[in-house]
Amino acid sequence: MTRPARAAQRRDVVAEFRSRLDELLAGVDDPSGVRCLMLVADTGAGKSRLLHEVTSGSSVPIGWATASELSWRQPYSVIADALGCAVPEPLDEDADQFFLNRLDDLAASGRYLIVVDDAHNADAASLNLLQAITDAARDLPLTLLVAARPLPQREYLTRLTRRPDVDVVAVPPMDAMDLDVLVRERHDAWPTTRLRDALVVAHGNPLHAGAILDELDRTGQLIRDGDRVDLAAEAQSPPAAGLADSIAARLDALDPSSHDVLVTLGIWGGPVDLGHIAALSAVPATALLGPAQRLLDAGVAEFDAEGRLRVVHDSIADVVVERTPQPLRAIVHRAIAEQPDTDPVSRAFHLRAAGAAPSETVAADHAAAQALTNAPAVHADLLSETGVGAGAPGLETQVLALERVLALARSGQLERADESARATLAVADDLDVIARLYRTRLFVLTARGENAEAIATIESLTGVDLPERSRRVLTDLHAYLTLLSGAAPIPVEPFAHASTDLTLTGLVAEALRSCLVGSSFTAVEFAAEASRRFMSDDSAGADSSEGASADLWPPFIEMFHGGPRAAADVMADTSARQAERGTTWQSTYRQLIHASILTMRGQLSDAAVTFDTAMEKVSVGDEAVPSLAYGARVFVDLVRGDLAAAERRVQDWYDGRVGHGVLVEQFGLPQIQRMQMLVLEARRRHRAAAEMAAEVWDRTIAQQAYGWAATIAPACARVAIRAVEPALVARIGDDLAALTQPLSPALAPTIRLARGMVTAEPAEMVRIGVEVAEAARDLDDVFLEIAGWEESAVSAAIAGDRTGAIDHARRALQRAEDVGADGVTTRILSRMRSAGVRVTTAGKRRPTSGWDSLTPTEAQVTELIAMGFSGPDIAARLFMSPRTVQTHVSHVLGKLGLRTRVELAAAASSRQAAPIR
């Protein structure tokens, strides 16, 4: 019989926690990748004290923020405290980046520790930003320390706990030994058995135990006997059984005027000047000196570093507020709301808490909404009490409920937005509100990858009386979602022949349809019109469901039309317009498309960084993981020769272990199966690879995705040829011959290469491969260029032209080595050996450390740092996210053996920098 595991001891947990923190602050690499430690414990468990204990004496600079109940109504207030700066006014849409830039500057000189205490009270904007800060900690010398209660549950804190790079530590209650030490610290004596028994009701909660000791001491029931402290023999009243009861007993001892000040402090929610409290009561501040002093003496209030009075623990504030009757609380709430300097958000909150009439709350809510335009998560929290009960609520309540749904959606809280939308739809009776709720819910479902439910929802509205505008949008959205979900083959006929017949959503759908079936010239025209209309006044009043992705898809479409170089130009143009139209929610998806373009251009390290920083956001949010981008990330691993990583990613997709498990096979395209085909080929399992190639090709043709078929044709043909599968080779040739004409500049060479591979004689294929390689070079399509040289080399070898085969193979190998495509190099050498020709690698391999190991982008970033540019400035110049710049800097530091950006700037300045190309 095995002995049961011993429960974790508080002191052991604290010691381990301290050790982990010390290692992180010392820069010791954590194998698990943890960069954030989170303490979680109930009220009064001593979280704040532990934070101070484990950070005392640290030589690392600390940014400290302690959230209060007031904090959640003040956007970015907590993160501003932690970073030692003020919240920018006015609060614009770049607020997140403002604080991340500040963080970048703080970490430039060395390790920095951010501590957030009582994070359960923090404003949602700060909590959301903690996600990005934790991401940045992977590449910056940065450590996070967070403490919070498990309740109330906060969406962004929950997301933080789900992250693999966050270690959540539950603080156990005190045991008998811990309580003995607590008594010793407070009374300089050890407790007797009787006193220990009296403290049992605290259940190891330090605050409760302390409250019991204070009450016993205040009532004269504690006696000192040498180095022991005991209960007086005449002690009769047992200690309060609960923490709230202990606090209540403590509050009962206060005089009325002191109690009134404490009530005001509790309702205010955080630190406040005595002058403000005096103004609420229309008395001079001097009249509060006595009550304030008595609160200090009683140990229930204290002054903060700025001389503001605050309750020492939020549990005390909770008890005093709960014990105050609602009519009395309403008086204080209204008094706060009516103060001239009360901000719009606090005014709206306090008026609602005071039970004000709708005539007052509607105007206040509108003013608060204006102030929170760029802090939608805080706006959603403000409206959290806006509920809809049984029966149709008033129009004002319906509108506020709609505003909350929109705020939740805009802040990325998609699941909560959907729940709120469904609850409101169940009772709403205003047609405009109902229409906007449905459109917003459809946007949410689409972003979460729940396309089937979104389509079913649209179809369920067939008989519902909706405004004409909403009806047209829903019709076009149905077409868009059917296309995106791959629920049916892509229509070969257009949704409409004239752009004027389509809504903004319809234009986007038609652009994508045309692109996927191979009519890229038409696709570019519709995409341009959608983008133009999206940026013009024509789109005024459009919400998230009305073509908000109009500026997202043009670079994607351009990859099929003009190739990667043209797509990069379009990406730069649309990215510059992102802020103008308020589409920053697209940033993650824009990054994924950008990474795909970088991959085609052979910038593999940069592509991997861009993919990974974007996937960081997807992995902890509610958004679905798109298959095309995920497959492209697998492709990066493949061509770099990391087959184990590629196989793991493919298996993770099949097992649903990517992001939060919602995976979308976009447009019905078998992208992941295509990657599996390439993995099998790389493992030289040619028969299995050919079977997968047949599945990929047949599914693509059945889906009528002829444009995408053109892009995968050379790889499918190569796999079929290597496996000696003539039937599949012939099928690919027949399908390619039937493709729509004219072919785009990007698709023409890839189709020519694939058709040559399946139909041309070897000598002719040599010429075709060379011409394709040269055309691909003009498009900056690196892997098509390599494929052209590769097929020319293999065909020359088959034709008996050994010299030509070696020459073309070396060109292919040189391009592969230029971009670090070791996996492609291995494939080319293997194919040449099979053709009877041995070829040596083309040239010198890039080193893994030192200045010569830097990629072109890393070299550019380094030079700009040496010139004094900040991370955000570099991001703007190089058209990438600041987060991506941080990752590049981290890679450079690792390659050069440096620790900080300051060291990098000095080292780069001391050597001759190459000019930026």
CSV table of N, CA and C in Angstrom, one decimal, residues 601-605 639-640 782 813-822 846:
chain,number,residue,atom,x,y,z
A,601,ARG,N,9.0,34.4,-51.1
A,601,ARG,CA,10.2,35.2,-51.5
A,601,ARG,C,11.5,34.6,-50.9
A,602,GLY,N,11.4,33.5,-50.1
A,602,GLY,CA,12.5,32.8,-49.6
A,602,GLY,C,13.1,33.4,-48.3
A,603,GLN,N,12.4,34.3,-47.7
A,603,GLN,CA,12.8,34.9,-46.5
A,603,GLN,C,12.3,34.1,-45.3
A,604,LEU,N,12.9,32.9,-45.2
A,604,LEU,CA,12.4,31.9,-44.3
A,604,LEU,C,12.4,32.3,-42.8
A,605,SER,N,13.6,32.8,-42.4
A,605,SER,CA,13.7,33.2,-41.0
A,605,SER,C,12.7,34.2,-40.6
A,639,VAL,N,11.1,23.0,-45.8
A,639,VAL,CA,12.1,23.5,-46.7
A,639,VAL,C,13.4,23.8,-46.0
A,640,ARG,N,13.3,24.1,-44.7
A,640,ARG,CA,14.5,24.3,-43.9
A,640,ARG,C,15.2,23.0,-43.4
A,782,VAL,N,10.8,32.5,-55.1
A,782,VAL,CA,12.1,31.7,-55.0
A,782,VAL,C,11.9,30.2,-55.2
A,813,LEU,N,20.8,24.6,-56.3
A,813,LEU,CA,21.4,24.4,-55.0
A,813,LEU,C,21.8,25.8,-54.5
A,814,GLN,N,22.3,26.6,-55.3
A,814,GLN,CA,22.8,27.9,-54.9
A,814,GLN,C,21.6,28.8,-54.3
A,815,ARG,N,20.5,28.7,-55.1
A,815,ARG,CA,19.3,29.5,-54.6
A,815,ARG,C,18.8,28.9,-53.3
A,816,ALA,N,18.8,27.6,-53.2
A,816,ALA,CA,18.3,26.9,-52.0
A,816,ALA,C,19.2,27.3,-50.8
A,817,GLU,N,20.6,27.3,-51.0
A,817,GLU,CA,21.5,27.7,-49.9
A,817,GLU,C,21.4,29.1,-49.6
A,818,ASP,N,21.1,30.0,-50.6
A,818,ASP,CA,20.9,31.4,-50.4
A,818,ASP,C,19.9,31.7,-49.3
A,819,VAL,N,18.8,30.9,-49.4
A,819,VAL,CA,17.7,31.2,-48.5
A,819,VAL,C,17.6,30.2,-47.3
A,820,GLY,N,18.6,29.3,-47.2
A,820,GLY,CA,18.6,28.4,-46.0
A,820,GLY,C,17.7,27.3,-46.1
A,821,ALA,N,17.4,26.9,-47.4
A,821,ALA,CA,16.4,25.8,-47.6
A,821,ALA,C,17.1,24.4,-47.7
A,822,ASP,N,17.6,24.0,-46.5
A,822,ASP,CA,18.3,22.7,-46.5
A,822,ASP,C,17.5,21.5,-46.9
A,846,ARG,N,25.9,29.5,-44.8
A,846,ARG,CA,25.9,30.6,-43.9
A,846,ARG,C,26.2,30.1,-42.5
